[in-house]
Amino acid sequence: MKIIVTGGAGFIGSNFIFYMLEKYPEYNIICIDKLTYAGNLSTLKSVINNPKFRFIKADICDRGTIDKVFEEVQPDIVVNFAAESHVDRSIEDPGIFLKTNIWGTSTLMDACLRFGIKRYHQVSTDEVYGDLPLDRPDLFFTEETPLHTSSPYSSSKAGADLLVLAYYRTYGLQVTISRCSNNYGPYHFPEKLIPLMIVNALNNKFLPVYGNGNNVRDWLYVEDHCKAIDIILHQGKIGEVYNIGGHNEMRNIDIVKLICKELGKTESLITYVTDRKGHDMRYAIDPKKIHNELGWLPETRFTEGIKKTIKWYLENREWWEDILSGEYQNYYKKMYKNK
Ligand code: NAD
Ligand code: TDX
């Protein structure tokens, strides 16, 4: 079995590669990644010399290169994690989101069709459903919930999802889509809520909470997401969408307070800052379909997962200190200067 994993030098893609190489030592995994600011080759250090693993630096929008790779590798499956993934960046500059997330997705699927690749999986997000009100805890996103996006990021992901379903219906490409809730765990880029709060707290820097901190996200440990994708690849029904989430809703402010407590830091570091434009209130996945049809259930409880994650950041300072010392500095100054 040969699997092309795009975006494998990023957070979830790298965790997926580790999981698959460990679980299926006979599989060949080929990672394609452009190594944007969010992709880090040092993340793949532990597998780079594994004979079953190969890294190719390429842009998923570069048709010529993608065609060459697909023709040469002839993978059985393509799993697309590659994306611009940060909502705040999409508000500043939507263009690259449209390019990578939509154009890149079509480039990969065109290559699948051209070279007879049998199976394509799109890694998508619960953000395509928009948000839910805080006063209706009985409401959840199902696979039938209409797409209703808020940010340029989520709109680009929804556009890609529609394109994937169109390639299934129009060309018969064998596709599946998974829409997951917020992930957390090792190798999470420190611009996202949980790793940002961990590294800022460790550096005794202020902890910027948007708005009143009451927004709710449904958190899933990254390995549980990887397990769900593995099950969909092996048992999922072609043409179907699967929601992935673990009924673990938490308010942002409670997450930040928990991180302070775990690290023994004072809550006075918490600073309420200007809200994100168009900020979604609540995400909550109904995971019944993947549970009933494919038997997937999350295995890591949040209390355990957050401890593992904090421990990882304490033990892997070099990984995030390298990021903080580079180009990311400029982003941080720009984004948080006037908040
Ligand atoms: P990430 O930003 O950490 O990683 C993205 C990776 O894609 C990086 O390695 C980057 O270099 C690469 N990349 C970006 N543009 C590329 C291009 N044009 N060509 C090739 N590679 C490119 O993102 P993540 O958090 O790991 O998210 C992975 C996927 O999962 C994304 O599609 C995202 O929409 C989706 N998702 C993320 C979450 C989450 O909580 N992080 C939740 C649900 C879904
Ligand atoms: O500094 C911050 N302060 C803050 O209050 C940051 C970075 C975030 N927040 C809030 C905004 C959100 O309500 O925390 C919540 C989580 O924010 P992010 O980590 O940026 O994640 P989110 O916007 O929920 O999107 C994430 O989950 C779905 C991923 O980044 C997406 O790629 C995924 O599709």
Coordinates of C-alpha atoms and ligand atoms in Angstrom, one line a residue:
M1 CA 0.0 0.0 0.0
K2 CA 1.4 3.4 -1.0
I3 CA -0.2 6.5 0.6
I4 CA 0.5 10.1 -0.4
V5 CA 0.0 12.4 2.6
T6 CA 0.0 16.1 1.7
G7 CA 0.7 18.7 4.4
G8 CA 2.6 16.0 6.4
A9 CA 5.1 18.5 7.9
G10 CA 2.2 20.3 9.7
F11 CA 0.4 19.5 12.9
I12 CA -2.1 16.8 12.1
G13 CA -0.4 15.5 9.0
S14 CA 2.8 14.7 10.9
N15 CA 0.9 13.0 13.7
F16 CA -1.0 10.9 11.0
I17 CA 2.3 9.9 9.4
F18 CA 3.7 8.7 12.8
Y19 CA 0.5 6.8 13.5
M20 CA 0.4 5.1 10.1
L21 CA 4.1 4.1 10.0
E22 CA 3.8 2.6 13.5
K23 CA 0.5 0.8 12.8
Y24 CA 1.3 -0.4 9.3
P25 CA 5.0 -1.0 9.1
E26 CA 4.5 -2.5 5.6
Y27 CA 2.9 0.6 4.1
N28 CA 4.9 3.2 2.1
I29 CA 4.1 6.8 3.1
I30 CA 5.1 9.6 0.7
C31 CA 4.7 13.1 2.2
I32 CA 4.3 16.1 -0.1
D33 CA 4.6 19.5 1.7
K34 CA 5.5 23.0 0.5
L35 CA 7.1 23.8 3.9
T36 CA 5.2 27.1 4.4
Y37 CA 5.6 28.9 7.8
A38 CA 3.5 26.1 9.3
G39 CA 5.4 23.2 7.9
N40 CA 8.6 22.2 9.7
L41 CA 10.9 19.5 8.5
S42 CA 12.3 19.0 12.0
T43 CA 8.8 17.7 12.9
L44 CA 9.5 14.7 10.7
K45 CA 13.0 14.1 12.2
S46 CA 12.0 10.8 13.8
V47 CA 10.8 9.2 10.5
I48 CA 13.0 10.9 7.9
N49 CA 15.4 7.9 7.7
N50 CA 12.7 5.3 7.8
P51 CA 13.0 3.3 4.5
K52 CA 9.2 3.3 4.3
F53 CA 9.0 7.1 4.3
R54 CA 9.8 9.6 1.7
F55 CA 9.6 13.4 1.8
I56 CA 9.0 15.5 -1.3
K57 CA 9.0 19.3 -1.0
A58 CA 6.3 20.5 -3.4
D59 CA 3.3 22.9 -3.7
I60 CA 0.0 21.1 -4.2
C61 CA -1.0 24.0 -6.6
D62 CA 2.0 23.2 -8.8
R63 CA 0.3 21.0 -11.4
G64 CA 3.5 20.0 -13.3
T65 CA 5.3 18.8 -10.2
I66 CA 2.2 17.1 -8.7
D67 CA 1.6 15.2 -12.0
K68 CA 5.2 14.0 -12.0
V69 CA 5.1 12.8 -8.5
F70 CA 1.7 11.0 -9.0
E71 CA 2.9 9.4 -12.2
E72 CA 6.1 8.1 -10.6
V73 CA 4.7 7.1 -7.2
Q74 CA 1.3 5.7 -8.4
P75 CA -0.2 5.8 -4.9
D76 CA -3.2 3.7 -3.8
I77 CA -4.5 6.5 -1.7
V78 CA -4.1 10.3 -1.4
V79 CA -4.9 12.0 1.9
N80 CA -5.0 15.8 1.7
F81 CA -4.1 17.6 4.9
A82 CA -2.3 20.5 3.1
A83 CA -4.0 23.8 3.7
E84 CA -3.7 27.2 5.0
S85 CA -5.3 26.5 8.4
H86 CA -5.3 29.6 10.6
V87 CA -8.6 31.7 10.7
D88 CA -6.9 34.9 11.9
R89 CA -4.5 34.8 8.9
S90 CA -7.4 34.2 6.5
I91 CA -9.0 37.4 7.8
E92 CA -5.8 39.4 7.1
D93 CA -5.2 37.8 3.6
P94 CA -7.8 35.5 2.1
G95 CA -6.1 35.0 -1.3
I96 CA -3.6 32.3 -0.3
F97 CA -6.4 30.4 1.4
L98 CA -8.4 30.3 -1.8
K99 CA -5.4 29.2 -3.8
T100 CA -4.1 26.4 -1.6
N101 CA -7.3 25.2 -0.1
I102 CA -9.4 25.2 -3.3
W103 CA -7.1 25.3 -6.3
G104 CA -4.7 22.9 -4.5
T105 CA -7.5 20.4 -3.8
S106 CA -8.6 20.4 -7.5
T107 CA -5.0 20.0 -8.7
L108 CA -4.6 16.9 -6.5
M109 CA -7.9 15.4 -7.7
D110 CA -7.1 16.1 -11.4
A111 CA -3.8 14.2 -10.9
C112 CA -5.8 11.3 -9.4
L113 CA -8.0 11.2 -12.4
R114 CA -5.1 11.6 -14.9
F115 CA -3.1 8.7 -13.4
G116 CA -5.9 6.4 -12.4
I117 CA -5.4 6.8 -8.6
K118 CA -8.3 5.0 -7.0
R119 CA -8.9 6.8 -3.7
Y120 CA -8.8 10.4 -2.5
H121 CA -9.6 11.6 1.1
Q122 CA -10.2 15.2 2.0
V123 CA -9.4 16.3 5.5
S124 CA -12.0 19.0 6.3
T125 CA -13.3 20.8 9.3
D126 CA -16.4 21.4 11.4
E127 CA -16.1 25.1 10.6
V128 CA -17.8 24.5 7.3
Y129 CA -21.1 24.3 9.2
G130 CA -20.7 27.8 10.7
D131 CA -21.5 28.2 14.4
L132 CA -24.2 27.3 16.9
P133 CA -25.8 29.6 19.5
L134 CA -24.6 29.3 23.1
D135 CA -28.2 29.0 24.4
R136 CA -29.0 25.9 22.4
P137 CA -26.8 23.2 23.9
D138 CA -29.2 20.6 22.3
L139 CA -28.0 21.5 18.8
F140 CA -25.1 19.7 17.1
F141 CA -23.5 19.6 13.6
T142 CA -24.6 16.5 11.7
E143 CA -23.4 15.6 8.2
E144 CA -26.7 17.0 6.9
T145 CA -26.2 20.5 8.5
P146 CA -26.1 23.0 5.7
L147 CA -22.7 24.6 5.0
H148 CA -22.8 28.1 6.4
T149 CA -19.3 29.6 6.7
S150 CA -18.1 32.6 8.6
S151 CA -14.4 33.2 7.7
P152 CA -12.4 33.1 4.5
Y153 CA -10.7 30.0 5.9
S154 CA -13.9 28.1 6.5
S155 CA -15.3 29.3 3.1
S156 CA -12.3 28.0 1.3
K157 CA -12.6 24.6 3.1
A158 CA -16.3 24.5 2.2
G159 CA -15.5 25.3 -1.4
A160 CA -13.0 22.4 -1.4
D161 CA -15.5 20.0 0.1
L162 CA -18.1 20.9 -2.6
L163 CA -15.5 20.4 -5.3
V164 CA -14.6 17.0 -3.9
L165 CA -18.2 15.9 -4.0
A166 CA -18.5 17.2 -7.5
Y167 CA -15.5 15.1 -8.6
Y168 CA -17.2 12.1 -7.2
R169 CA -20.5 12.7 -8.9
T170 CA -19.1 14.1 -12.2
Y171 CA -16.0 12.0 -12.7
G172 CA -16.6 9.1 -10.4
L173 CA -13.4 9.8 -8.3
Q174 CA -13.5 7.6 -5.2
V175 CA -13.7 10.1 -2.5
T176 CA -14.4 10.5 1.2
I177 CA -14.4 13.6 3.4
S178 CA -13.9 13.9 7.1
R179 CA -15.0 17.0 9.1
C180 CA -13.2 17.2 12.4
S181 CA -13.6 19.5 15.4
N182 CA -10.6 21.4 17.0
N183 CA -7.5 19.2 17.5
Y184 CA -4.8 19.6 20.1
G185 CA -1.6 17.7 20.9
P186 CA 2.1 17.6 20.0
Y187 CA 3.5 19.7 17.1
H188 CA 0.6 22.1 17.1
F189 CA 1.8 25.4 15.7
P190 CA 2.0 28.1 18.5
E191 CA -0.3 30.5 16.8
K192 CA -3.4 28.4 17.7
L193 CA -5.1 28.8 21.1
I194 CA -3.8 25.8 23.2
P195 CA -0.1 25.9 22.1
L196 CA 0.0 29.7 22.1
M197 CA -1.3 29.8 25.7
I198 CA 1.2 27.1 26.8
V199 CA 4.3 28.8 25.3
N200 CA 3.2 32.3 26.4
A201 CA 2.6 31.1 29.9
L202 CA 5.9 29.4 30.0
N203 CA 7.5 32.7 28.9
N204 CA 5.4 34.6 31.4
K205 CA 3.9 36.6 28.5
F206 CA 0.3 37.8 28.5
L207 CA -2.4 35.4 27.5
P208 CA -4.6 37.1 24.9
V209 CA -8.3 35.9 25.1
Y210 CA -10.5 37.2 22.3
G211 CA -13.7 38.9 23.4
N212 CA -15.2 37.6 26.6
G213 CA -13.7 34.1 26.3
N214 CA -17.1 32.4 26.3
N215 CA -16.7 31.0 22.8
V216 CA -16.9 27.2 22.8
R217 CA -14.8 24.7 20.9
D218 CA -15.2 20.9 20.8
W219 CA -11.6 19.6 21.5
L220 CA -10.2 16.3 20.2
Y221 CA -6.8 14.8 20.9
V222 CA -5.0 14.6 17.6
E223 CA -4.3 10.9 17.7
D224 CA -8.0 10.2 17.9
H225 CA -8.5 12.2 14.7
C226 CA -5.7 10.1 13.0
K227 CA -7.4 6.9 14.1
A228 CA -10.7 8.1 12.7
I229 CA -9.1 8.9 9.3
D230 CA -7.4 5.5 9.3
I231 CA -10.8 3.8 9.8
I232 CA -12.4 5.9 7.1
L233 CA -9.6 5.0 4.6
H234 CA -10.1 1.3 5.3
Q235 CA -13.9 1.0 5.9
G236 CA -15.5 4.3 4.9
K237 CA -18.2 4.4 2.2
I238 CA -17.2 6.1 -1.0
G239 CA -18.9 9.5 -1.6
E240 CA -19.7 9.9 2.1
V241 CA -18.9 12.7 4.6
Y242 CA -18.0 11.7 8.2
N243 CA -18.0 14.1 11.1
I244 CA -15.4 13.5 13.8
G245 CA -15.6 14.9 17.3
G246 CA -15.7 13.7 20.9
H247 CA -18.4 15.7 22.7
N248 CA -15.8 17.6 24.6
E249 CA -17.1 21.2 24.5
M250 CA -15.1 23.8 26.5
R251 CA -15.1 27.6 26.8
N252 CA -11.8 29.3 25.7
I253 CA -11.5 31.0 29.1
D254 CA -11.7 27.7 30.9
I255 CA -9.0 26.2 28.7
V256 CA -6.7 29.1 29.4
K257 CA -7.4 28.9 33.2
L258 CA -6.7 25.2 33.1
I259 CA -3.3 25.7 31.3
C260 CA -2.4 28.4 34.0
K261 CA -3.3 25.9 36.7
E262 CA -1.3 23.0 35.2
L263 CA 1.8 25.2 34.7
G264 CA 1.5 26.9 38.1
K265 CA 1.1 30.3 36.5
T266 CA -1.0 33.2 37.7
E267 CA -4.3 33.9 36.0
S268 CA -3.3 37.6 36.1
L269 CA -1.5 36.8 32.8
I270 CA -4.9 36.5 31.2
T271 CA -5.7 39.6 29.1
Y272 CA -9.0 40.1 27.3
V273 CA -8.3 41.6 23.8
T274 CA -10.3 42.7 20.8
D275 CA -12.5 40.0 19.5
R276 CA -11.8 38.1 16.2
K277 CA -13.9 39.5 13.3
G278 CA -16.9 37.3 12.6
H279 CA -15.9 35.1 15.6
D280 CA -17.9 31.8 15.6
M281 CA -19.6 31.2 19.0
R282 CA -19.8 27.5 19.4
Y283 CA -18.8 24.3 17.5
A284 CA -20.2 21.0 18.5
I285 CA -20.0 17.8 16.4
D286 CA -22.5 15.0 16.5
P287 CA -20.3 11.9 15.8
K288 CA -23.1 9.3 15.7
K289 CA -22.5 8.4 12.0
I290 CA -18.8 7.5 12.3
H291 CA -19.5 5.7 15.6
N292 CA -22.5 3.7 14.4
E293 CA -21.3 2.9 10.9
L294 CA -17.5 2.5 11.5
G295 CA -17.2 1.9 15.2
W296 CA -14.9 4.9 15.9
L297 CA -14.9 6.5 19.4
P298 CA -12.4 8.9 20.9
E299 CA -10.1 7.3 23.4
T300 CA -8.2 10.2 25.1
R301 CA -10.1 12.2 27.7
F302 CA -9.4 15.9 27.7
T303 CA -8.0 15.8 31.3
E304 CA -5.4 13.3 30.2
G305 CA -4.8 14.7 26.7
I306 CA -4.1 18.2 27.9
K307 CA -1.6 16.9 30.5
K308 CA 0.2 14.9 27.7
T309 CA 0.2 18.0 25.5
I310 CA 1.7 20.3 28.2
K311 CA 4.3 17.7 29.0
W312 CA 5.3 17.5 25.3
Y313 CA 5.8 21.3 25.1
L314 CA 7.9 21.2 28.3
E315 CA 10.0 18.4 26.8
N316 CA 10.3 19.8 23.3
R317 CA 11.2 23.4 23.9
E318 CA 13.7 23.4 21.1
W319 CA 10.9 22.7 18.6
W320 CA 8.8 25.7 19.5
E321 CA 11.7 28.0 20.5
D322 CA 13.0 27.7 16.9
I323 CA 9.6 28.7 15.6
L324 CA 9.4 31.6 18.0
S325 CA 12.8 32.9 17.0
G326 CA 12.0 33.0 13.3
E327 CA 9.5 34.7 10.9
Y328 CA 6.7 34.0 13.4
Q329 CA 7.9 36.9 15.5
N330 CA 6.7 39.4 12.8
Y331 CA 3.3 37.7 12.7
Y332 CA 2.9 37.8 16.4
K333 CA 3.8 41.5 16.7
K334 CA 1.5 42.4 13.8
M335 CA -1.5 40.4 15.1
Y336 CA -1.4 41.3 18.8
K337 CA 0.1 44.8 18.6
N338 CA -3.3 46.7 18.7
K339 CA -5.4 44.1 20.5
Ligands
NAD1 P1 -1.0 23.2 9.7 O1 -1.2 24.6 9.3 O2 -0.3 22.8 11.0 O3 -0.3 22.3 8.6 C1 -0.5 22.6 7.2 C2 0.6 21.9 6.4 O4 0.3 22.1 5.0 C3 1.9 22.6 6.6 O5 2.9 21.6 6.8 C4 2.2 23.4 5.4 O6 3.5 23.6 5.0 C5 1.4 22.6 4.3 N1 1.0 23.4 3.2 C6 0.4 24.6 3.2 N2 0.2 25.0 1.9 C7 0.7 24.0 1.1 C8 0.8 23.9 -0.3 N3 0.3 24.8 -1.1 N4 1.3 22.8 -0.8 C9 1.8 21.8 0.0 N5 1.8 21.9 1.4 C10 1.2 23.0 1.9 O7 -2.5 22.6 9.7 P2 -3.2 21.4 10.6 O8 -3.8 22.0 11.8 O9 -2.3 20.3 10.7 O10 -4.4 21.1 9.6 C11 -4.3 20.0 8.7 C12 -5.6 19.9 7.9 O11 -6.7 19.6 8.9 C13 -6.1 21.2 7.3 O12 -6.7 20.8 6.0 C14 -7.1 21.7 8.2 O13 -8.1 22.5 7.5 C15 -7.7 20.5 8.8 N6 -8.3 20.6 10.1 C16 -7.6 21.1 11.2 C17 -8.1 21.2 12.5 C18 -7.3 21.7 13.6 O14 -7.8 21.8 14.7 N7 -6.0 22.0 13.5 C19 -9.4 20.7 12.7 C20 -10.1 20.2 11.6 C21 -9.6 20.1 10.4
TDX2 O1 -4.9 34.2 20.8 C1 -6.0 33.7 20.7 N1 -7.0 34.0 21.6 C2 -8.2 33.4 21.5 O2 -9.1 33.7 22.3 C3 -6.2 32.7 19.6 C4 -5.2 32.3 18.6 C5 -7.5 32.1 19.6 N2 -8.5 32.5 20.5 C6 -9.8 31.9 20.4 C7 -10.5 31.9 19.1 C8 -11.3 30.6 19.0 O3 -12.5 30.9 19.6 O4 -9.6 30.5 20.7 C9 -10.5 29.6 19.9 C10 -9.6 28.7 19.1 O5 -8.9 29.5 18.2 P1 -7.9 28.8 17.1 O6 -6.9 27.9 17.9 O7 -7.4 29.8 16.2 O8 -8.9 27.7 16.4 P2 -10.2 27.9 15.6 O9 -10.4 29.2 15.1 O10 -11.3 27.3 16.4 O11 -9.9 26.9 14.3 C11 -9.2 25.6 14.5 O12 -10.2 24.6 14.5 C12 -10.7 24.2 13.3 C13 -8.2 25.4 13.5 O13 -7.2 26.4 13.5 C14 -8.7 25.2 12.1 O14 -7.7 24.8 11.2 C15 -9.7 24.0 12.2 O15 -10.4 23.8 11.0

